[in-house]
Amino acid sequence: MQYTILGIILMILMLLYFKVANRYNIIDKPNLRSSHTEITLRGGGIIFWFAALIYFLQNIQTNYFFFTGITLVSLVSFWDDIQSLSNKIRISVHFLAITLIFYDLGVFNLMPFYGVAIAYILAIGLINAYNFMDGINGITGLYTLVVMSALLYVNKNIQFFFDAVFIKYAMIASLVFLFFNYRKKAKCFAGDIGSIAIAFWVIYLTLKLILVTNSLVWLLFLAIYGVDAICTIIHRLYLKQNIFEAHRLHLYQVLSNEYKIQHRLVSLYYAIVQSAVSALVIFLYQKVNDVILFVIVISPLLLIYTLKFYLLNKSDLKLKA
């Protein structure tokens, strides 16, 4: 009953936001580098902040650092959705918000200086990777459901590390968002506020689990996004492109744009593959060495990613024919 009521509340808040977005023209206009072709409401991912707010009001004494952090990244992201901000401002706010959750989770006491520095790089990188990957209908909502489901399973069956309700709130927000986004013609897009806010939520939980278990293997719950984002950045650097500018070189973009595979189907592929990876990680946890587990998971994903170059070459041949 509690989660049904939450879903109804979030649904109502989304509908109210749509009225605001329509009133103030908060829209996403397609351009040559977009994966969509129609004007669509932007910022529907504000639902993740709404869910965080509701949880915070129920758990003020224990949740203020996380809520302050997600509010900071949501505000700067929403501003960026309406009017573009410089990368320096966005990254500075991300750094501050991450500092808050690092303090909350005791990172500064549990890790050496170099470990903290690496944690900052990973956290900021994951936030931006989540944002980079939010380009087609359904991908953010489905992928988040997969990640949160894996974390919930671990929390219940392997190692308790956080309040399960906190994880479920993110899952319900994802389901409500998908109701409006996982369509042939989406009612709304997540916008930076959505992809970055939920990335912040995912990072908070994943870091907590890493600290409790003293194992980095849980980063593999984000393996698909990580491989696609990092390999695409390397590819763009090789091409001497500005990695902060919009592009169409992610594998999911090549599948959606160059080969015209339906967006929802590509998003489902990503979710299914990540589900398989997460299941493998859970099954092999503590059965094999962490480094070996990383090799087992990442190696085939890198091979799958190389398919992009074959597809690009084949696409070029088609265009020249």
XYZ file of C-alpha atoms in Angstrom:
321
model
C 0.000 0.000 0.000
C 2.838 2.392 0.887
C 4.429 2.009 -2.541
C 1.106 2.253 -4.360
C 0.442 5.576 -2.661
C 3.949 6.747 -3.530
C 3.376 5.820 -7.162
C 0.113 7.779 -7.251
C 1.741 10.821 -5.632
C 4.630 10.728 -8.092
C 2.225 10.353 -11.001
C 0.295 13.451 -9.861
C 3.531 15.422 -9.395
C 4.636 14.470 -12.905
C 1.365 15.643 -14.417
C 1.702 18.937 -12.533
C 5.265 19.298 -13.802
C 4.051 18.804 -17.373
C 1.787 21.818 -16.949
C 4.739 23.877 -15.699
C 6.981 22.654 -18.527
C 4.321 23.522 -21.091
C 3.764 26.923 -19.502
C 7.447 27.872 -19.497
C 8.385 26.094 -22.721
C 10.816 23.636 -21.122
C 11.267 21.513 -24.216
C 13.863 19.509 -26.084
C 14.224 20.561 -29.706
C 15.815 17.928 -31.973
C 18.980 18.769 -33.896
C 21.303 16.957 -36.276
C 22.966 15.086 -33.410
C 19.744 14.098 -31.620
C 18.300 10.592 -31.635
C 14.735 11.953 -31.722
C 12.855 13.977 -34.313
C 10.003 15.674 -32.428
C 9.799 18.452 -29.837
C 9.325 16.851 -26.416
C 9.014 18.092 -22.835
C 12.347 18.086 -21.039
C 13.090 17.561 -17.352
C 10.697 14.702 -16.629
C 13.492 13.180 -14.580
C 12.589 15.648 -11.840
C 10.513 12.735 -10.584
C 13.678 11.278 -9.051
C 14.151 14.410 -6.969
C 10.476 14.257 -5.941
C 10.991 10.660 -4.767
C 14.127 11.688 -2.852
C 12.177 14.556 -1.251
C 9.396 12.243 -0.056
C 11.921 9.808 1.441
C 13.773 12.704 3.071
C 10.600 14.013 4.733
C 10.119 10.555 6.237
C 13.774 10.164 7.313
C 15.063 13.680 8.015
C 17.421 12.633 10.792
C 19.418 10.189 8.670
C 19.093 11.444 5.114
C 20.024 15.136 5.077
C 23.489 14.797 3.496
C 22.188 12.690 0.617
C 19.160 14.913 0.104
C 21.248 18.089 0.168
C 23.589 16.562 -2.404
C 20.876 15.363 -4.765
C 19.147 18.740 -4.444
C 22.345 20.547 -5.440
C 22.942 18.396 -8.533
C 19.244 18.571 -9.444
C 19.134 22.356 -9.226
C 22.219 22.909 -11.357
C 21.041 20.261 -13.830
C 17.565 21.782 -14.122
C 19.157 25.161 -14.711
C 21.317 23.567 -17.389
C 18.197 22.042 -18.971
C 16.670 25.519 -19.256
C 19.785 27.544 -20.007
C 23.181 26.005 -20.734
C 25.792 26.348 -18.003
C 29.557 26.151 -18.244
C 31.159 22.794 -17.482
C 33.140 24.418 -14.657
C 29.967 25.370 -12.772
C 28.357 21.969 -13.225
C 31.431 19.998 -12.214
C 32.057 22.275 -9.208
C 28.535 21.598 -7.922
C 28.940 17.881 -8.593
C 32.193 17.955 -6.614
C 30.467 19.655 -3.674
C 27.537 17.243 -3.713
C 29.855 14.228 -3.863
C 31.855 15.659 -0.962
C 28.664 15.673 1.112
C 27.937 11.991 0.544
C 31.600 11.077 1.003
C 31.443 12.734 4.412
C 28.145 11.008 5.182
C 29.517 7.569 4.261
C 32.825 8.110 6.071
C 34.949 7.920 2.921
C 37.526 10.396 4.263
C 38.134 8.185 7.312
C 38.006 4.823 5.554
C 40.204 5.546 2.529
C 43.754 6.846 2.079
C 44.235 10.135 0.220
C 44.871 8.488 -3.149
C 41.787 6.316 -2.652
C 39.637 9.388 -2.020
C 41.051 11.057 -5.147
C 40.214 7.986 -7.246
C 36.734 7.874 -5.686
C 36.109 11.492 -6.738
C 37.201 10.747 -10.300
C 35.011 7.642 -10.480
C 31.973 9.362 -8.978
C 32.122 12.407 -11.249
C 32.863 10.141 -14.203
C 29.873 7.898 -13.455
C 27.546 10.884 -13.092
C 28.579 12.167 -16.501
C 28.491 8.684 -18.045
C 24.885 8.266 -16.908
C 24.120 11.628 -18.490
C 25.901 10.755 -21.749
C 23.931 7.513 -22.031
C 20.540 9.191 -21.662
C 19.785 9.601 -25.348
C 16.913 7.338 -26.363
C 13.466 6.509 -25.001
C 13.500 4.153 -22.037
C 17.221 3.658 -21.585
C 17.605 5.605 -18.314
C 14.470 4.197 -16.700
C 15.087 0.564 -17.668
C 18.785 0.632 -16.819
C 18.075 2.215 -13.446
C 15.499 -0.463 -12.664
C 18.080 -3.145 -13.436
C 20.771 -1.521 -11.279
C 18.426 -0.884 -8.361
C 16.999 -4.414 -8.568
C 20.502 -5.864 -8.317
C 21.312 -3.643 -5.335
C 18.033 -4.617 -3.678
C 18.798 -8.319 -4.174
C 22.255 -7.949 -2.653
C 20.819 -5.930 0.227
C 18.314 -8.684 1.037
C 20.250 -11.870 0.278
C 23.983 -11.193 0.464
C 24.865 -8.133 2.542
C 22.512 -5.673 4.173
C 23.923 -2.197 3.614
C 20.989 0.258 3.492
C 17.280 0.758 4.087
C 15.480 -1.252 1.390
C 12.739 1.386 1.211
C 15.302 3.892 -0.054
C 16.135 1.590 -2.972
C 12.482 0.852 -3.714
C 11.615 4.571 -3.879
C 14.110 4.961 -6.736
C 12.604 1.940 -8.475
C 9.050 3.267 -8.213
C 10.176 6.653 -9.536
C 11.758 4.814 -12.481
C 8.534 2.927 -13.188
C 6.460 6.107 -13.155
C 9.000 7.846 -15.391
C 8.955 4.902 -17.804
C 5.159 5.201 -18.068
C 5.697 8.566 -19.741
C 9.028 7.903 -21.437
C 9.026 4.298 -22.660
C 6.862 5.013 -25.690
C 7.352 5.320 -29.409
C 6.600 9.016 -28.930
C 7.754 9.891 -25.416
C 5.688 12.286 -23.342
C 8.897 13.602 -21.756
C 12.648 13.152 -21.568
C 14.614 12.864 -18.325
C 16.835 15.857 -19.080
C 20.043 16.449 -17.155
C 18.052 16.734 -13.941
C 16.838 13.163 -14.343
C 19.947 11.363 -15.520
C 22.251 13.143 -13.076
C 19.921 12.923 -10.063
C 19.389 9.186 -10.444
C 23.100 8.690 -11.163
C 23.815 10.425 -7.851
C 21.377 8.044 -6.140
C 23.003 4.997 -7.757
C 26.507 6.174 -6.831
C 25.506 6.739 -3.199
C 24.150 3.203 -2.844
C 26.945 1.530 -4.808
C 29.624 3.323 -2.799
C 27.927 2.332 0.449
C 27.918 -1.311 -0.660
C 31.572 -1.124 -1.704
C 32.560 0.267 1.683
C 30.541 -2.316 3.620
C 31.876 -5.303 1.662
C 35.337 -3.865 0.919
C 34.916 -5.003 -2.686
C 34.876 -3.060 -5.956
C 33.028 -5.750 -7.922
C 29.739 -3.909 -7.407
C 30.930 -1.304 -9.907
C 30.125 -3.986 -12.473
C 26.437 -3.269 -11.836
C 27.233 -0.275 -14.080
C 29.445 -2.175 -16.527
C 27.391 -1.626 -19.690
C 27.186 2.139 -19.247
C 30.816 2.250 -18.173
C 32.195 0.381 -21.180
C 30.064 2.293 -23.694
C 30.828 5.696 -22.162
C 34.581 5.204 -21.624
C 35.214 3.552 -24.998
C 33.235 6.268 -26.773
C 35.251 8.984 -25.027
C 38.476 7.264 -26.147
C 37.108 7.005 -29.689
C 36.195 10.697 -29.745
C 39.581 11.717 -28.362
C 41.167 9.676 -31.153
C 39.015 11.617 -33.630
C 40.112 14.864 -31.901
C 36.536 15.824 -31.030
C 35.349 17.891 -28.067
C 34.048 15.221 -25.699
C 31.671 17.705 -24.047
C 29.772 18.398 -27.259
C 26.752 16.377 -28.432
C 27.490 13.480 -30.785
C 26.135 10.205 -32.166
C 28.988 7.777 -31.554
C 27.745 5.696 -28.624
C 26.932 2.129 -29.614
C 23.275 2.666 -28.713
C 23.203 5.743 -30.971
C 24.680 3.847 -33.897
C 22.070 1.108 -33.450
C 19.221 3.635 -33.136
C 20.274 6.258 -35.670
C 22.317 4.513 -38.329
C 20.487 1.188 -38.311
C 17.062 2.513 -37.325
C 16.470 -0.075 -34.620
C 13.530 1.034 -32.494
C 14.700 3.060 -29.473
C 12.701 1.016 -26.995
C 14.224 -2.199 -28.319
C 17.797 -0.881 -28.015
C 17.047 0.279 -24.458
C 15.686 -3.187 -23.680
C 18.861 -4.796 -25.095
C 20.991 -2.694 -22.762
C 18.815 -3.580 -19.773
C 18.878 -7.305 -20.572
C 22.656 -7.426 -21.022
C 23.213 -5.503 -17.775
C 20.801 -7.877 -16.010
C 22.883 -10.824 -17.202
C 26.106 -9.121 -16.084
C 24.660 -8.293 -12.650
C 23.429 -11.873 -12.206
C 26.895 -13.171 -13.102
C 28.547 -10.792 -10.630
C 26.184 -11.884 -7.856
C 26.728 -15.586 -8.665
C 30.545 -15.326 -8.785
C 30.935 -12.926 -5.842
C 33.443 -14.436 -3.386
C 33.814 -17.485 -5.661
C 36.529 -15.929 -7.835
C 39.103 -13.208 -7.318
C 37.766 -9.666 -7.844
C 40.302 -8.907 -10.581
C 39.409 -12.094 -12.431
C 35.715 -11.222 -12.149
C 36.372 -7.826 -13.722
C 38.232 -9.552 -16.593
C 35.437 -12.094 -17.065
C 32.834 -9.329 -17.346
C 34.674 -6.528 -19.146
C 36.439 -8.587 -21.848
C 33.291 -9.749 -23.699
C 31.715 -6.297 -23.309
C 34.728 -4.728 -25.030
C 34.341 -7.240 -27.854
C 30.660 -6.358 -28.182
C 31.547 -2.665 -28.293
C 33.937 -3.236 -31.213
C 30.844 -4.215 -33.202
C 30.213 -0.484 -33.451
C 33.185 0.035 -35.762
C 32.017 -2.719 -38.098
C 28.548 -1.148 -38.164
C 29.968 2.309 -38.832
C 32.102 1.025 -41.706
C 29.152 -0.862 -43.136
C 26.997 2.253 -42.810
C 29.589 4.320 -44.675
C 29.606 1.772 -47.474
C 25.820 1.999 -47.717
C 25.947 5.773 -47.946
C 28.583 5.673 -50.684
C 26.716 3.035 -52.713
